């Protein structure tokens, strides 16, 4: 049996790695020049950096086992430090009452508690079945905290109002968490430790992408193929093969697709009208990463900061100095990555690197984060379609697409973050890869579309 895999990100590489270990013939086709997808690690100014913060965390024994097996001990435990940057102040995350009180002042803190209490007593109806992200968060944290710590960040990230954003996003990312839970945790009184409050994590000494580079090495060593800089144009008319940009094609017994679901489906022959209309409803959000090399070696201690302030366009800052020393090596500079989110149609997406670097430098200069240090140079990476937008109604749009793939295109499995239109982290994409490999190698019959629906995830990205 020969398997064709589109994309060498965590989902595609996991499937390829496991199938080749079981003796199957596998060919991976990756449009970019590297493996690792969004979780790759690159060299920059003599240091190693990821595409924004990449902390790996999973409660799934299968995922952890695989990740650790590939890392083969080349990991360090990182003491997690990530705070919220709001109105030029640092708020501890998870919330610590004394720190929040000091930053906000007593009147604002009391008004947050009053707003939460009001929600608890009077907001029952909204709590029962929240439909939007806003309803969900207000039910869990109260209106005031929603406005301070969720609204601006989420609207920057998704580009739509929190009323238009589906509650699924919150349920997946802030599961079973509330102001009450945060306060209990801060006082050491919670019985169940929430996953998002983990105080340390393991990180590969070669960067997050080390895992997928090693998988690729093992795939090649086992006789598999990994074709870089080889974009797949689409599927052949019988959905049994891949078409390439030079007009050639290649037949496979089964295809694993991690390319954007919308693009893969649009390449299928004879799509019913209902399916093409549904595809038109699914949208993705882009990320612009502006890396700045700063002439300093200890700017702030966080691995990353959430920038909630509505007056700044940037949403998150990663400080690669604070992950593992192997990333910066002997260098004395700090590399920061500033994240901006936008749609294809937004002007900023078309800006050249010079304009983007100037914008990032100006935004940073207006904060206290640089502490007078100078920015030596900048570099830009644009990531198209990296966030599937959970706009209200997206599940209804996905349904005819999934039904069509299940019934009419059984030779193709769509997995991964944009591949399955699921807001995956690495662990979800690895799990999808594991289950897809088990389906092919062992006939396991897993329903790949059900993953992530009841899976514990991170609060950070909310
Ligand atoms: C800024 C940022 C921060 C993140 N932080 C974290 C974090 O802290 N922890 C965490 O676990 N996860 C994090 N993630 C998510 C993580 O990067 C993704 O979940 C993971 O990379 C998804 O893997 P994937 O294989 O599903 O998709 P991808 O990584 O997107 O890989 C898909 C691959 O398919 C390739 N491809 C696309 N189209 C084609 C085509 N036509 N032909 C051939 N190849 C194609 C792409 O080039 C890519 O390599 C973050 C993501 C971003 C953007």
Short mmCIF file of C-alpha atoms and ligand atoms in Angstrom, two decimals, residues 6-12 29-32 34 36-40 51-57 230-233 258-260 287 289 304 316 339 383 386-387 415-419 424-427 429 458 461, ligand 1:
data_model
loop_
_atom_site.label_atom_id
_atom_site.label_comp_id
_atom_site.label_asym_id
_atom_site.label_seq_id
_atom_site.Cartn_x
_atom_site.Cartn_y
_atom_site.Cartn_z
CA UNK A 6 0.22 16.52 1.68
CA UNK A 7 2.15 18.72 4.12
CA UNK A 8 5.11 18.09 6.43
CA UNK A 9 3.71 19.79 9.56
CA UNK A 10 3.11 17.90 12.84
CA UNK A 11 0.04 16.05 11.49
CA UNK A 12 1.62 14.96 8.19
CA UNK A 29 4.92 16.49 -0.38
CA UNK A 30 5.59 19.82 1.29
CA UNK A 31 5.14 23.17 -0.42
CA UNK A 32 7.74 24.96 1.71
CA UNK A 34 11.31 22.93 5.49
CA UNK A 36 7.54 21.26 10.69
CA UNK A 37 4.82 23.50 9.23
CA UNK A 38 3.75 26.18 11.72
CA UNK A 39 5.73 24.31 14.39
CA UNK A 40 9.07 24.58 12.58
CA UNK A 51 7.08 30.84 14.65
CA UNK A 52 5.80 32.56 17.78
CA UNK A 53 5.56 30.75 21.11
CA UNK A 54 5.38 26.96 20.84
CA UNK A 55 4.84 25.23 24.14
CA UNK A 56 4.01 21.54 23.86
CA UNK A 57 1.58 20.13 26.40
CA UNK A 230 6.84 20.55 -3.89
CA UNK A 231 3.38 22.11 -3.61
CA UNK A 232 0.44 19.86 -4.38
CA UNK A 233 -1.91 21.58 -6.82
CA UNK A 258 -3.09 18.55 5.75
CA UNK A 259 -3.33 21.38 3.19
CA UNK A 260 -6.14 23.91 3.78
CA UNK A 287 -0.47 36.00 11.00
CA UNK A 289 5.42 37.72 12.60
CA UNK A 304 5.68 35.29 25.89
CA UNK A 316 1.50 38.71 21.47
CA UNK A 339 2.47 38.88 16.26
CA UNK A 383 1.73 32.91 7.60
CA UNK A 386 -3.02 29.81 10.05
CA UNK A 387 -6.18 30.36 12.13
CA UNK A 415 -6.42 16.06 9.15
CA UNK A 416 -4.53 18.89 10.86
CA UNK A 417 -5.12 22.51 11.75
CA UNK A 418 -6.16 24.08 8.49
CA UNK A 419 -6.37 20.58 7.00
CA UNK A 424 -5.41 22.55 16.71
CA UNK A 425 -2.28 22.87 18.75
CA UNK A 426 0.59 20.48 18.05
CA UNK A 427 -0.79 17.80 20.34
CA UNK A 429 -2.41 17.48 15.13
CA UNK A 458 -5.02 25.81 26.40
CA UNK A 461 -4.73 31.73 23.27
C1 LIG B 1 1.84 31.86 16.23
C2 LIG B 1 1.48 30.45 16.59
C3 LIG B 1 1.69 30.00 17.89
C4 LIG B 1 1.39 28.69 18.24
N1 LIG B 1 1.63 28.25 19.51
C5 LIG B 1 1.47 26.95 19.83
C6 LIG B 1 1.82 26.46 21.11
O1 LIG B 1 2.23 27.19 22.00
N2 LIG B 1 1.67 25.12 21.34
C7 LIG B 1 1.24 24.27 20.38
O2 LIG B 1 1.18 23.06 20.63
N3 LIG B 1 0.86 24.71 19.16
C8 LIG B 1 0.97 26.03 18.87
N4 LIG B 1 0.62 26.49 17.62
C9 LIG B 1 -0.08 25.60 16.71
C10 LIG B 1 0.82 24.62 15.95
O3 LIG B 1 1.82 25.31 15.25
C11 LIG B 1 -0.09 23.87 15.00
O4 LIG B 1 -1.13 23.26 15.71
C12 LIG B 1 0.60 22.77 14.23
O5 LIG B 1 1.73 23.22 13.56
C13 LIG B 1 -0.41 22.20 13.26
O6 LIG B 1 0.17 21.15 12.55
P1 LIG B 1 -0.48 20.67 11.17
O7 LIG B 1 0.40 19.64 10.63
O8 LIG B 1 -1.90 20.38 11.42
O9 LIG B 1 -0.49 21.99 10.25
P2 LIG B 1 0.70 22.92 9.76
O10 LIG B 1 1.72 23.09 10.82
O11 LIG B 1 0.02 24.15 9.26
O12 LIG B 1 1.34 22.12 8.56
C14 LIG B 1 0.72 22.03 7.32
C15 LIG B 1 1.80 21.89 6.27
O13 LIG B 1 1.17 21.72 4.99
C16 LIG B 1 1.93 22.44 4.03
N5 LIG B 1 1.07 22.70 2.86
C17 LIG B 1 0.00 23.53 2.77
N6 LIG B 1 -0.52 23.51 1.54
C18 LIG B 1 0.22 22.63 0.84
C19 LIG B 1 0.17 22.16 -0.50
N7 LIG B 1 -0.75 22.59 -1.37
N8 LIG B 1 1.10 21.25 -0.90
C20 LIG B 1 2.05 20.79 -0.04
N9 LIG B 1 2.14 21.21 1.24
C21 LIG B 1 1.22 22.11 1.66
C22 LIG B 1 2.34 23.70 4.78
O14 LIG B 1 3.43 24.35 4.17
C23 LIG B 1 2.67 23.12 6.16
O15 LIG B 1 4.03 22.76 6.25
C24 LIG B 1 0.85 27.82 17.26
C25 LIG B 1 0.63 28.28 15.96
C26 LIG B 1 0.92 29.58 15.63
C27 LIG B 1 0.66 30.08 14.24
#
